[in-house]
Each structure stands twice: as C-alpha cells, then as structure tokens.
XYZ file of C-alpha atoms in Angstrom:
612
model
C 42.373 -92.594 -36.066
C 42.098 -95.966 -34.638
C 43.835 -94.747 -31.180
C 40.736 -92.535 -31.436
C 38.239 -94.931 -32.364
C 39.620 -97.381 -29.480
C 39.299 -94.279 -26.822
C 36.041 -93.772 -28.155
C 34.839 -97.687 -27.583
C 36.307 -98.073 -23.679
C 34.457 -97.316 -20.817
C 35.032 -97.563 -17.033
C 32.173 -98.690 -14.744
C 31.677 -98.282 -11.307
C 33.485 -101.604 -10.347
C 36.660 -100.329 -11.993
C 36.133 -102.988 -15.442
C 37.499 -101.275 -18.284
C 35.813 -103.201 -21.668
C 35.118 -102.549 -25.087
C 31.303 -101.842 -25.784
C 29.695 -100.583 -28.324
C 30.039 -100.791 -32.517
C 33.519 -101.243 -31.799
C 33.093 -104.683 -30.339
C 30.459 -105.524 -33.071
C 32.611 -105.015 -35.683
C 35.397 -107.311 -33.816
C 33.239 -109.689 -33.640
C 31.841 -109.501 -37.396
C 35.483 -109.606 -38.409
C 35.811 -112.567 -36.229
C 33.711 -114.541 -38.135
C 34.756 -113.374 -41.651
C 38.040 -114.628 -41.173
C 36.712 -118.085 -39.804
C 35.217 -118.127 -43.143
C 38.359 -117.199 -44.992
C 39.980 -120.544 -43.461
C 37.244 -122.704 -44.564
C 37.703 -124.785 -48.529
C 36.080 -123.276 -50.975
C 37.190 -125.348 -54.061
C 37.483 -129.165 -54.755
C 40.735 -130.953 -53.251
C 39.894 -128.778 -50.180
C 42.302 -125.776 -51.694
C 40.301 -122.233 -51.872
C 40.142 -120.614 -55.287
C 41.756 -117.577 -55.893
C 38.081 -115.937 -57.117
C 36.164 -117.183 -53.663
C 39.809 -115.661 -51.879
C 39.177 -112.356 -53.442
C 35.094 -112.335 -53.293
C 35.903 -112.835 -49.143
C 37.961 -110.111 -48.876
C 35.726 -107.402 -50.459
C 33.152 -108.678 -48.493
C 34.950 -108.315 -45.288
C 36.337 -104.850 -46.023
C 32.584 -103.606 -47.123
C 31.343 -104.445 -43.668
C 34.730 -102.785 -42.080
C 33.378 -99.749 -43.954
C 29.585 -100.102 -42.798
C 30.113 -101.245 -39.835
C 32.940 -97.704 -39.016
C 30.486 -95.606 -40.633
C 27.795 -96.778 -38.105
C 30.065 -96.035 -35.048
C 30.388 -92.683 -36.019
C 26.687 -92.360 -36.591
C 26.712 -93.525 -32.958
C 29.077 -91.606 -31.462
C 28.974 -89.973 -28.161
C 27.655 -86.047 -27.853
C 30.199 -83.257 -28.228
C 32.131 -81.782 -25.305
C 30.111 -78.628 -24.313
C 26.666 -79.728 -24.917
C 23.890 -80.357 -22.503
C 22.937 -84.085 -22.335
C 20.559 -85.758 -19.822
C 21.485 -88.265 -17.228
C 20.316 -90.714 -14.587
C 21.342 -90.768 -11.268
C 22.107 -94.115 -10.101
C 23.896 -93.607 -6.366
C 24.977 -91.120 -3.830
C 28.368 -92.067 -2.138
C 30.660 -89.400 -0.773
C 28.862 -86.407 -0.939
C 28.795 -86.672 -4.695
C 25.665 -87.810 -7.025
C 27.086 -90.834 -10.090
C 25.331 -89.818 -13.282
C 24.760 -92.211 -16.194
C 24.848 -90.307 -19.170
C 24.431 -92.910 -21.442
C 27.018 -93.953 -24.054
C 28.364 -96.458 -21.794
C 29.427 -93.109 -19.799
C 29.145 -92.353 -16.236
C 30.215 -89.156 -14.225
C 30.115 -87.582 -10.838
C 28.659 -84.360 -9.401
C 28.515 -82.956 -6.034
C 25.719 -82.739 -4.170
C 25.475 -78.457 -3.679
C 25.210 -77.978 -7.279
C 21.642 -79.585 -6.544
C 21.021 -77.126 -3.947
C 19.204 -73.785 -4.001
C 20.874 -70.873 -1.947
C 20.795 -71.908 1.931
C 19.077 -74.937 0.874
C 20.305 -78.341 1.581
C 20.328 -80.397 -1.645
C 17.306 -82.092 -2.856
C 18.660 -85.231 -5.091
C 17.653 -88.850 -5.123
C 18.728 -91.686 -6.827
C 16.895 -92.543 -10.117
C 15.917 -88.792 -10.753
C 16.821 -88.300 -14.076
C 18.492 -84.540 -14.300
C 20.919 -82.398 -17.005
C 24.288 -82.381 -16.700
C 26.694 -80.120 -18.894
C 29.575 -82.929 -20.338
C 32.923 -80.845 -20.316
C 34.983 -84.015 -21.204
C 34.565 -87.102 -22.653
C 36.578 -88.724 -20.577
C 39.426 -87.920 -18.114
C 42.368 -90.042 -16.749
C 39.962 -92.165 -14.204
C 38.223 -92.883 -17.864
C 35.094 -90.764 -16.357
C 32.966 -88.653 -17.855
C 33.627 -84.646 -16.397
C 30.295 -83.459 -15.986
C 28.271 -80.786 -14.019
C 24.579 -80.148 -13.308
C 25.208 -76.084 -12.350
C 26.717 -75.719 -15.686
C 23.643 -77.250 -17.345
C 21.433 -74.701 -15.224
C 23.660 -71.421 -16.216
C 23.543 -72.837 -19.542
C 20.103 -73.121 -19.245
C 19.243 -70.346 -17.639
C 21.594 -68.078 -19.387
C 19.072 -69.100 -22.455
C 15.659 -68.324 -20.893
C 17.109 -64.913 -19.385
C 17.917 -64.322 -23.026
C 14.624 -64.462 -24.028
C 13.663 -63.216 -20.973
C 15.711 -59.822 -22.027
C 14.463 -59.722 -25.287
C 10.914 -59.279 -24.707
C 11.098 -57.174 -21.378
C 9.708 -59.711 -18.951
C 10.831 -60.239 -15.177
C 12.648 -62.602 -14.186
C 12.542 -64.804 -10.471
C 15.604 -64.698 -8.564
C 16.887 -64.720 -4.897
C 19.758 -62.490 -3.343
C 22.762 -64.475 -1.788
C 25.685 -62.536 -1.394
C 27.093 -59.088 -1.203
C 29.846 -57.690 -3.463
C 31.340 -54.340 -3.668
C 28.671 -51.756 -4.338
C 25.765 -54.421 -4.424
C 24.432 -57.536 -4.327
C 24.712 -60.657 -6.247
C 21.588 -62.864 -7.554
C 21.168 -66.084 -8.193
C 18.722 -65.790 -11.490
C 17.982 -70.133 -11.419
C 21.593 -70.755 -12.350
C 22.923 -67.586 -13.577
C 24.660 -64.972 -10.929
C 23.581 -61.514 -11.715
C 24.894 -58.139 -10.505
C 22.201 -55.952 -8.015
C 23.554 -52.438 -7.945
C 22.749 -50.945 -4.216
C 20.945 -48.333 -5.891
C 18.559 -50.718 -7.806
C 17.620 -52.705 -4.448
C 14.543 -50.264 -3.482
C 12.850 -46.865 -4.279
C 14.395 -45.569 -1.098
C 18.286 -46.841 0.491
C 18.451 -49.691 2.294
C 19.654 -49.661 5.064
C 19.820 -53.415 6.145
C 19.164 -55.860 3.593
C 19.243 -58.667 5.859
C 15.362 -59.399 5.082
C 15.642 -59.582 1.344
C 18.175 -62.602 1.676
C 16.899 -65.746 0.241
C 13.771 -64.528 -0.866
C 12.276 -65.721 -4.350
C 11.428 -62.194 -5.695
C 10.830 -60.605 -9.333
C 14.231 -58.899 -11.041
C 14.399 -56.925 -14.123
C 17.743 -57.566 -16.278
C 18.552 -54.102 -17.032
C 21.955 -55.640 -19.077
C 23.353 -58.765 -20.009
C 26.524 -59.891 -22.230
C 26.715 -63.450 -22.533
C 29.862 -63.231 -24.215
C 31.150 -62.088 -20.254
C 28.842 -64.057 -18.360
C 28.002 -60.117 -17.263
C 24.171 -59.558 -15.799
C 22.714 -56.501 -14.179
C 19.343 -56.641 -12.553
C 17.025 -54.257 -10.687
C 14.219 -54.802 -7.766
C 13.916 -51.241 -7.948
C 12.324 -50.950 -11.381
C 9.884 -53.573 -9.861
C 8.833 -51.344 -6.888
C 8.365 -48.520 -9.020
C 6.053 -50.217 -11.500
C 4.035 -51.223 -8.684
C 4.414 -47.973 -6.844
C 3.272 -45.923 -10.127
C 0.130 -48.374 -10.249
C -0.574 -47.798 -6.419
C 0.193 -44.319 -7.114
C -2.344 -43.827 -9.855
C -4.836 -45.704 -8.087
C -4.745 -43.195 -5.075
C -4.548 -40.363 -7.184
C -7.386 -40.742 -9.167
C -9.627 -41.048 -5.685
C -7.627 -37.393 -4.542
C -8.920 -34.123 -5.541
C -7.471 -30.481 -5.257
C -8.254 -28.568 -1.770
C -9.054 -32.156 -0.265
C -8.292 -32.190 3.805
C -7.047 -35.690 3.956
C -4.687 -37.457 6.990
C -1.297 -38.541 6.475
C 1.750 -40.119 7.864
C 5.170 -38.292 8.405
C 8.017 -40.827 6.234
C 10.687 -38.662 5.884
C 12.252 -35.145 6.518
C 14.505 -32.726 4.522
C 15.858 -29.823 4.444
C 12.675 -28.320 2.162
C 10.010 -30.085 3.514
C 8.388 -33.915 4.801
C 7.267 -36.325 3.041
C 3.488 -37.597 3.714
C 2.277 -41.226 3.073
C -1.237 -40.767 1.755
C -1.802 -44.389 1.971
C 0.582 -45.735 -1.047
C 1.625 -42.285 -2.214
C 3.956 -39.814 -1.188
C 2.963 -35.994 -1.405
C 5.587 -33.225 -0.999
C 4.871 -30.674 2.183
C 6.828 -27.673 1.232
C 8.364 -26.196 4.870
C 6.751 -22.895 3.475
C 3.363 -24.634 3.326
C 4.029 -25.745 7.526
C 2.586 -22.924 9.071
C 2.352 -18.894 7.991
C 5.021 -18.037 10.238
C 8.650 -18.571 8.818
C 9.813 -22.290 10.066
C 13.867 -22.689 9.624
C 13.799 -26.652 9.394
C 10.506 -28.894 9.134
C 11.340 -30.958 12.280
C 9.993 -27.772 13.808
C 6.703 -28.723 12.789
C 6.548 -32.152 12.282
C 8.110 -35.949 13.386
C 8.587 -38.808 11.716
C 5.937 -41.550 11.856
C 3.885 -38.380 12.997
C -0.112 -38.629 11.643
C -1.279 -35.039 10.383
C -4.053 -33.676 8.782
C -3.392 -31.919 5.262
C -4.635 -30.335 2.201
C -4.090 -31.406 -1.591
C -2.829 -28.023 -2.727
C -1.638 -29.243 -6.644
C -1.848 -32.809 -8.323
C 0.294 -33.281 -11.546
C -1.398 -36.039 -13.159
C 1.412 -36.751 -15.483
C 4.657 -37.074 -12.865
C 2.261 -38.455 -10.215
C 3.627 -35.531 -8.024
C 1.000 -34.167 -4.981
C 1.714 -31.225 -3.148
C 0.737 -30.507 0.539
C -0.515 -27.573 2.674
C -0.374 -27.454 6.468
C -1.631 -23.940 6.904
C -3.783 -23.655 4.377
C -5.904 -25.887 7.016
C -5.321 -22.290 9.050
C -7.304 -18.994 9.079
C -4.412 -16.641 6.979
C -3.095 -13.964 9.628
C -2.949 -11.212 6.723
C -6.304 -10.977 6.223
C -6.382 -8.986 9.471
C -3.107 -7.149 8.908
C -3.974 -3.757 8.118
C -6.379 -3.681 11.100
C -3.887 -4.681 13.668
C -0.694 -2.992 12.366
C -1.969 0.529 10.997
C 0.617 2.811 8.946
C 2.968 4.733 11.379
C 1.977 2.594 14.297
C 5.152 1.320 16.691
C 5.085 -2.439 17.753
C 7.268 -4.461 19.387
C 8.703 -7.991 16.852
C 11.340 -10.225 17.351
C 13.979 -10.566 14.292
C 13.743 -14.170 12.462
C 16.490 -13.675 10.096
C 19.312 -11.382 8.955
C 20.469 -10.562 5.321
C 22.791 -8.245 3.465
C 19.696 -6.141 2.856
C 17.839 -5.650 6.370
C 16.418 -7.616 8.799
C 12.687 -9.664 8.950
C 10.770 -8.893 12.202
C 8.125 -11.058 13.346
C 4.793 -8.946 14.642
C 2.679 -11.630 15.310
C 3.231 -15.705 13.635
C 2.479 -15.652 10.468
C 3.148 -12.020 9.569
C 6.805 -10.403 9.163
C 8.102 -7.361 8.253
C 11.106 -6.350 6.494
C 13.458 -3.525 8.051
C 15.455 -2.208 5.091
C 19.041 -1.543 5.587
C 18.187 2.056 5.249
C 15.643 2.463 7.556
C 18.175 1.196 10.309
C 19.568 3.299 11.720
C 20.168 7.330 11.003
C 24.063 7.320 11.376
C 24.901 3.621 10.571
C 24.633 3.954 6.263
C 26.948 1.227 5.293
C 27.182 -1.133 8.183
C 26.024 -5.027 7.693
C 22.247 -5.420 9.804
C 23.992 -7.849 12.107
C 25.843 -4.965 13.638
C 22.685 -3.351 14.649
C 20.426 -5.979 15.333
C 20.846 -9.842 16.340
C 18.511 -13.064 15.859
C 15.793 -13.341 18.543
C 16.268 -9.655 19.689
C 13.062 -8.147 20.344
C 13.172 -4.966 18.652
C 10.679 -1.571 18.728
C 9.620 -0.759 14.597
C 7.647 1.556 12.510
C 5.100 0.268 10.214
C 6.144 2.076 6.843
C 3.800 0.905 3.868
C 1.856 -2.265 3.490
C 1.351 -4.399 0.694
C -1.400 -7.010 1.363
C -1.329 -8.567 -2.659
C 2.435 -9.245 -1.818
C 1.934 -10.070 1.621
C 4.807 -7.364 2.477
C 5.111 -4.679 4.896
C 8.104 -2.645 5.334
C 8.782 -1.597 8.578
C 11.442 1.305 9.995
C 13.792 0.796 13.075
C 15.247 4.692 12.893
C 12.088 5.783 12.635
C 11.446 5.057 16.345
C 13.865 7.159 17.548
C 14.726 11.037 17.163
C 16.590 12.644 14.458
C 19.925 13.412 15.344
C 20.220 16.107 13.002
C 16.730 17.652 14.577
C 18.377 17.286 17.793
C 21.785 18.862 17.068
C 20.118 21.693 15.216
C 17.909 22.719 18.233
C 20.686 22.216 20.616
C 23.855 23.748 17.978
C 22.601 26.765 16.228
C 24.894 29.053 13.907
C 28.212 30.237 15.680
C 28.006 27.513 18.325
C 31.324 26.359 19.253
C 32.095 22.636 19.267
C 34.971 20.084 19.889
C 35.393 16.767 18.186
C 37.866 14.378 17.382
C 39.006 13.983 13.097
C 37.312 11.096 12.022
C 38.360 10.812 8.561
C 40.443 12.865 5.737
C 39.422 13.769 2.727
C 40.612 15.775 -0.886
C 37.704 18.120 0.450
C 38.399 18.633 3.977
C 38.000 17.099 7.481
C 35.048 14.947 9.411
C 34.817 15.635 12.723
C 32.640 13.537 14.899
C 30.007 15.258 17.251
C 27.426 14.605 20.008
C 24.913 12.198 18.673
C 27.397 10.033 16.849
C 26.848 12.082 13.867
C 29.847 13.894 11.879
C 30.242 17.698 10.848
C 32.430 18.741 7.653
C 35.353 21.513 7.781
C 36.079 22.493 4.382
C 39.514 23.177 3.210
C 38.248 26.683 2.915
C 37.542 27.052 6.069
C 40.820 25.771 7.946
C 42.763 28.799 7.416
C 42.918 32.444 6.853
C 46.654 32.903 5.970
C 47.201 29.341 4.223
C 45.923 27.720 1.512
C 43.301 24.742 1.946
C 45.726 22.001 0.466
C 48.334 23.445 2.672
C 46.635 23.819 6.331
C 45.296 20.030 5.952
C 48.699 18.515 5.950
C 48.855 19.810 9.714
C 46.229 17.493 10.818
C 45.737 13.538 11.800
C 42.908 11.336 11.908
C 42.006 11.699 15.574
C 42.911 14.644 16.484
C 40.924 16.476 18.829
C 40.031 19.823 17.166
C 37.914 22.851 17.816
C 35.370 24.607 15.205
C 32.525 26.534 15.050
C 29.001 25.797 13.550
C 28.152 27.974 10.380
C 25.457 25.684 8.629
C 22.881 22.473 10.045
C 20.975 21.129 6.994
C 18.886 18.251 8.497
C 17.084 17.049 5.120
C 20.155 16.714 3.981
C 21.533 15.252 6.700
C 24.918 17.753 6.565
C 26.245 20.066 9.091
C 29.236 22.485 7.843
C 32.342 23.655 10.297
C 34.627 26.100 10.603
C 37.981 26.483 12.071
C 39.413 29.129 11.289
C 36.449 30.933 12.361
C 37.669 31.130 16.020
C 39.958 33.095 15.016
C 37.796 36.514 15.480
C 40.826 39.380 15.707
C 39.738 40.859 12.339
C 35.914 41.557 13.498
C 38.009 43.830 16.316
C 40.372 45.242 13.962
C 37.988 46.433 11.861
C 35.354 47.187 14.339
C 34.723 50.640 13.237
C 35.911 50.998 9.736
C 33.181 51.194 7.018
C 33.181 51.804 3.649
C 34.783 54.919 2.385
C 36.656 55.419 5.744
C 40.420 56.692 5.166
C 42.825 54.458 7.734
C 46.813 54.532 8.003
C 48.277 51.491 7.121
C 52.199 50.203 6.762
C 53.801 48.392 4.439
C 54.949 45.275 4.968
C 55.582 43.794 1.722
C 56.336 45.223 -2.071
C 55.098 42.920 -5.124
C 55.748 43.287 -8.477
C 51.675 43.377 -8.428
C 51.303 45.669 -5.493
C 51.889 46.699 -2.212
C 51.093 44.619 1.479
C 49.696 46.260 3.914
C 48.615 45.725 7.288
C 46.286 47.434 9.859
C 45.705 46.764 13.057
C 46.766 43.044 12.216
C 44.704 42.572 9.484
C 46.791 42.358 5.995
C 45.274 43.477 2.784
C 46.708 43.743 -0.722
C 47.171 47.280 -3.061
C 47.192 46.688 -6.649
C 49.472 48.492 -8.668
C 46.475 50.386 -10.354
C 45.016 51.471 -7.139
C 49.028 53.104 -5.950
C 48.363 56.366 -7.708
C 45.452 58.257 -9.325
C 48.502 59.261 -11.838
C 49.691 56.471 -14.235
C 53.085 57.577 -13.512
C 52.607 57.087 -9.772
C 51.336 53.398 -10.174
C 54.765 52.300 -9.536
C 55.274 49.817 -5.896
C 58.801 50.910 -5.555
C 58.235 54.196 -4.918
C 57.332 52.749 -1.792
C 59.483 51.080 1.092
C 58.320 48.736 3.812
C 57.056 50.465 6.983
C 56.376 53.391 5.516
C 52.708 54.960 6.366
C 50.120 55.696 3.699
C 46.659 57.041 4.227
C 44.247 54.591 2.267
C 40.377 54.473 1.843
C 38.258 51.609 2.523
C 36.550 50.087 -0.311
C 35.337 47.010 0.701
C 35.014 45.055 4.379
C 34.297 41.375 3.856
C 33.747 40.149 7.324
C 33.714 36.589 5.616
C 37.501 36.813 3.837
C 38.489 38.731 6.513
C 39.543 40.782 3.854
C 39.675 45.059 3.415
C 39.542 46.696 0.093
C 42.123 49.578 0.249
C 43.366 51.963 -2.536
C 45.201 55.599 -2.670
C 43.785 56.280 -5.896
C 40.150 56.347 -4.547
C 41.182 58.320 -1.552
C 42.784 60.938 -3.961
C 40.211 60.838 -6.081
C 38.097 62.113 -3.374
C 39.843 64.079 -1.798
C 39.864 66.015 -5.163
C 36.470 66.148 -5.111
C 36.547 67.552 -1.994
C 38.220 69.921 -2.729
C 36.731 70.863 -5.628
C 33.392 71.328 -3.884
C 35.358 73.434 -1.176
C 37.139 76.273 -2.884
C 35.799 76.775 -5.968
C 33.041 76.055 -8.767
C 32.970 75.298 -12.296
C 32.362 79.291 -13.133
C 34.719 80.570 -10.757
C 37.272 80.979 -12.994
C 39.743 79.436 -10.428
C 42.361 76.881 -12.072
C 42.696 73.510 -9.883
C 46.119 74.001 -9.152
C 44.824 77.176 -7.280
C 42.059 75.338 -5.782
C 44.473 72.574 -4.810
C 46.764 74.994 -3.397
C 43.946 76.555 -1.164
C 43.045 73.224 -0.090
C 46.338 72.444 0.880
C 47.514 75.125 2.639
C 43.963 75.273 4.720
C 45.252 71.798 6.131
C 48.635 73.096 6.761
C-alpha cells in the first residue's frame, strides 16, 4: 500500500522535476512536527513521562489516520473516465493538457480536427480528455480528446437511438460495400444502398458534408453503428410527394420530365414526384422498348390516369392525350375486307399484324395457312413482313380483331377437285407411312390417302405395305375429293383394270367355263379369263353327296353360273349348284308339266339327249 500511496503522491512537470505534492507531503510534514514534539521535556528534571510519551503517540497516529483517510478522499479520477483539462502549450505537433491532480498529458493535434479540417486548438481552451492511465513510465498522464468525443458521442447517439431522432454526421471514407461516417466522434457504417433513393453513382459530392443520418443499429458493446441518408430522402420525398399529390387530380394533362427508362415504362418527374408511364400507355400502337417513344431529360405532356393516395403511386398516359384509333375500326376495316399489315410480333399461337398504328390484328395459327397445320408462325411469316389478311370477326369491347392469312388465297382442295375429278390418274411421291395406309403428296402441296385396302387385289393390306418406302414415287388413281373435310382418297390398285375386260360381257346369271386352279378343303379356285374366284363346297353340287372338292382335279373345265359381278372386289360369284338348279328348271319347263304324267328322269332324259 504505501508503494501505492507514494505512486499516487509523485508527479512529473514539464521541466522534468519529479516531487511529492499533495496530502502526501502534508502528512510528512505534520509528522515532522509531531516528532519534534516527541523530543521536547515534558516532565521536571527535563526527562519525559511515560503518560505525556504515550498521550504523543496516539496523537500522532490519529492524524496518520486522518490525514490517509483524506488522501484517499482526494484521490485522482479512475482510469477510463472522462475528466476535463486545460491546455497549457502546443510543442511538436501535440497539445500538453493539465488535468489537474498535479497531472499533465499530451494529445495530438488531429484528434482536434474535424474530417479534412486542419485542427482548431489554442492554448488555454479548456477541453475533455478520456484518462486511460494514471501514469506511464515518463510519469505522464495517457490521455486522449477523440476518446472523450466517442465516449461522448457514443452517449448522445444512444439517446439519439432511443427516441428516433437524426443524427448530424459527415461521410469520410469508403469501406467495402459503403461508406463510413463520422457521427461527432463515433464512426458509423453507411450501407451503399442507404446513401440515396436512387444508386449513386459518384459520391464524390457527399464527402465532407454536415448532413442528417438515421442510426438504423447500434451495439455499443462492438462499437458497431449503421446509419442511413436514405431514410432521410424518403421522409422528405414522401412529404414533397404528398404535397404534389394533393394539388394532382385524375385525367389531369400536366408536363413532365423524362428521369429514367426501363424495360416497362419511364419514369416522369412531376415536379418532386415520380409517376409511372406504362410502355402500353406510350402510344396505341404496340412499342417494344420505351426509348422508342421517349429520352431521358425529355419534357412531355401527360395525363394522370390513377393516383393511389395511400402508396403515393401516380400512373401516366401518353395516348390517352390521343384520339383512340378503334373508335373508327369497324368503318375502315369491314368484315371480309383484304388489307395489307405488317407483322409486329410472332408467338406460338399466330402472328399480330399491324393495319394501321394503333390497331392490330391477330392471325391465328389456324387461319395460316391451308396445308401448314402444325408448323410454328415463324415458318410462314417473319417480323416486319408486310403481309395481305382477311378481316375475320371484330371485337371492339376487347379491342380484338382476328384476321385470316389462308383466307386470301384459294382452296387447294377447291382447286384439286375442279382440276382431279373421280378416276383421274395421278403420281406422287410417299410422304409418310402409316398403320392405315400411305400419304402421297400432290399438286398444291396437299396430300392424298391410299388405304391399305386399296394397294392390292391379290395381297392383303398389311402385306402389300411392306413393299413400299417413304419417298417413293408411286402412281394411283383418284376415287374420292372431300374438300370440307379437307381429304382426298387414292387408289392403287385401281390401275390395274384387266378384270373390267375380263368380265366385260358377263352378267348375272350368265353360265362361263372356268378351270381349276386350286382345291381347298373349303372349295374349289377357279379362274376365268384371269380373273380368280372362289367355289364353296356348298355351291360344288346341287346333291349333298356331290359337295365334295376332290371330285375335282386342277385344270379341269366346269361350266359355272354367274351370281354376282362386283366391279369393286374385282370379284365373280360362281356356283354349279345354281347352274344345275336351273338348268332343271329348264328343263322342266321344256318337256313336260306338272299333269303330264312324265317322271323327271324321263324329262331329264329328253332334255339330255335333245343336247346330244
């Protein structure tokens, strides 16, 4: 304690004299003079009594107590507290600070000076310094005056945070995604998205300048603060804003400046507030960007379409400043009128053709084209192409009118069924295969179906398909045009014509020679003249016991009667039953009657030998 007590009592001054000051050196002193009384007699004979010896010493240890207690009731402040100082010189670029207590310090001169500002310190001024040590090894106080102001200032931006006022700072420095802020002795943190409404671009302007701040967060604890300028500007701007608005009114023609352009529209300065012009509320024609219409820093003249008084939001009209092209729409573009546009846009769906600026149509993928069903618009028609339409239907309510690109031209299926009637034959290459039978493309890029019943006469449908390949160049003949429908039916095997000749002739109920060529378990073959037909087994015999196909050989010649001639199936109905069956009846109506009393073996006999 007393090497404590004796730091505590020494000082240094400025002329290097170290000395003790202070209660210390009262109480040396006090003791001093005790002890001078000690040595003087206190009894007779000159000799001190032992009573006077012992009243002396309590006396001098009672003012050892009082006069200790009143040093530390004198002591100097404790590290880490603010304490007030005078300066009394300037040497060496540093300011010597008497803090009292028989304590002086130093502090350099740019902790006196504001940001860019050369310091403004003169001797005598009496200032706050923060005391970090008592004393270090020159026997000097350690002191600072910027301490002092963050402490200082780290309290008023306290209160400053607690009741939600602004704060006056100045920007001095960029950092890494900001700014930093000198806040009168505290640095706060400006995040580049709290410096203005809008990015800033350069922020050389806003250096050094005394402005309002809002703290946004602070932590003491880590000397952490984050401010915003922005929250400012907005404040102000929402005042402004509301000011202007309330003088504004809904269809109001009012003149604005051009500040910026996007993708969906400008914004227009109305003279402290910003209102939105849509780029579909430009002009009635369709505008791809807004710089078509507008510049920046440009003056123009537009309407208040919608104020929202709550978000402060204004929207903007260009062409509502415009006479509206639709009103004359139906007079200019009647239904099933042809006029000449210019395609704006392409999408999955069709294409938008431009009659006149302001008014567009919409060709429908469907109405494209009469051949081209599931091809993408931009294969038929291209941006900028002036193209020849149909005006289908209009819809002024919706502003829509449809609008038919086909419908300029001819029908295909019109013209191939004036030009290809029934039996015409054609040529064509195989466009596509199918389960069903073959495309074949024709004049007027259109395509023609051969079903797989119509490939062959002697082969099945699945069968005579396998013999062809897309491209193939085949030959066929028209049996069907269905232009509401949009289908036109082929045949091949139709060119092959050698039954109509075979059978040119033979009719119904004719009797023909034909030859075997084949026996069946279910019948005979035959053929005649090149055309094959089939016998069943019932139709081999008008007797049951006759109905048998091996009685027959292959080549052999049998008389037959025509039952059928299907031109179509190329197919002849033949059977010996029916031919015996009337030839019996022939003969029956011949030779003899039902009262004749002839038997019909006699009248068969008769028969027979007449044709011998």
């Amino acid at each position: 304690m007393s090497r404590r007590l004796a730091s505590k009592g020494r000082h240094k001054s400025r002329t290097g004299r170290v000395g003790r000051t202070g209660p210390f050196s009262v109480w040396a002193t006090h003791l001093t003079k005790s002890q001078d009384r000690r040595r003087q007699p206190r009894g007779r004979n000159n000799e001190p009594k032992e009573s006077v010896s012992h009243m002396a010493k309590d006396t001098s240890m009672e003012e050892f107590e009082a006069l200790l207690n009143e040093s530390f009731d004198i002591d100097t402040p404790d590290e880490g507290s603010v304490v007030r100082g005078k300066v009394i010189a300037i040497e060496a670029g540093q300011a010597i600070i008497d803090v009292g207590y028989k304590m002086e310090g130093r502090v350099e001169l740019k902790e006196f000076a504001e940001p860019g500002q050369p310091a403004d310190i003169n001797v005598g001024d009496e200032v706050e310094v923060y005391l970090r040590q008592v004393e270090n090894a020159r026997g000097e106080a350690v002191i600072s005056h910027e301490m002092a102001r963050r402490e200082a200032a780290w309290d008023r931006l306290e209160k400053a945070y607690a009741d939600e006022n602004r704060v006056e700072g100045a920007i001095f420095g960029r950092v890494k995604g900001g700014f930093t802020v000198d806040l009168g002795g505290a640095v706060a943190f400006l995040p580049g998205s709290q410096v203005d409404v809008r990015p800033v671009r350069d922020a050389g302007p806003l250096m050094g300048l005394k402005q309002p701040f809002q703290i946004l967060k602070m932590d003491r604890r880590r000397g952490n603060i984050v401010v915003s300028r922005r929250a400012i500007l907005e404040e102000s701007r929402a005042e402004q804003r509301a000011e202007v608005i309330s003088n504004l009114a809904e269809g109001q023609a009012v003149d604005g400046v051009v500040k910026n352009i996007t993708e969906y529209g400008a914004f227009v300065d109305l003279g402290g507030v910003d209102g939105l012009l849509h780029v579909t509320d430009m002009a009635w024609r369709r505008v791809n960007h807004p710089s078509e219409i507008v510049t920046i820093g440009e003056t123009i003249k537009v309407q208040v379409i919608k104020i929202n008084k709550e978000t402060h939001r204004i929207s903007l009209g260009m062409k509502q400043l415009q006479d509206d092209p639709w009103d004359t729409v139906e007079a200019k573009f009647p239904i099933g009128g042809t006029h000449t546009g210019r395609v704006t846009n392409i999408t999955d769906y069709g294409a938008f053709v431009e009659l006149e600026p302001g008014v567009e149509g919409l060709v429908h993928v469907s109405e494209m084209s009469w051949t081209k069903k599931n091809v993408h618009p931009g294969k038929i028609v291209s941006t900028s192409q002036e193209v020849e339409v149909m005006v289908l239907e209009i819809d002024t309510q919706k502003r829509r009118v449809s609008l038919g690109l086909k419908q300029t031209m001819r029908n295909p299926w019109e013209i191939f069924a004036e030009t290809h009637p029934e039996g015409t034959h054609v040529e064509g290459d195989v466009k596509n295969i199918t389960e069903f039978g073959l495309f074949v493309g024709l004049d007027g890029d259109i395509d023609g179906m051969v079903h797989l019943s119509d490939l062959s006469w002697d082969m099945r449908g699945e069968e005579a398909i396998q013999s062809y390949q897309k491209g193939d160049v085949v030959q066929a003949i028209v049996t069907e045009v269905d232009v509401e429908k949009e289908r036109i039916s082929l045949s091949i095997k139709a060119l092959d014509d050698s039954f109509t000749g075979a059978t040119e002739g033979v009719k119904r109920g004719s009797i023909i020679t034909v030859a075997v060529t084949s026996i069946e378990d279910g019948g005979i073959e035959v053929e005649y003249e090149g055309a094959k037909s089939f016998i069943r087994r019932s139709d081999l015999s008008r007797d049951r016991s006759e109905q048998r196909p091996e009685r027959f050989q292959v080549g052999d010649k049998v008389d037959v009667r025509v039952t059928n001639v299907d031109q179509k199936t190329r197919r002849l109905g033949l059977s010996i039953k029916a031919r015996e069956i009337a030839e019996e009846k022939e003969a029956v109506e011949q030779y003899g009657s039902s009262d004749s009393g002839a038997s019909l073996g006699d009248i068969l006999g008769a028969a027979l030998k007449s044709d011998n």
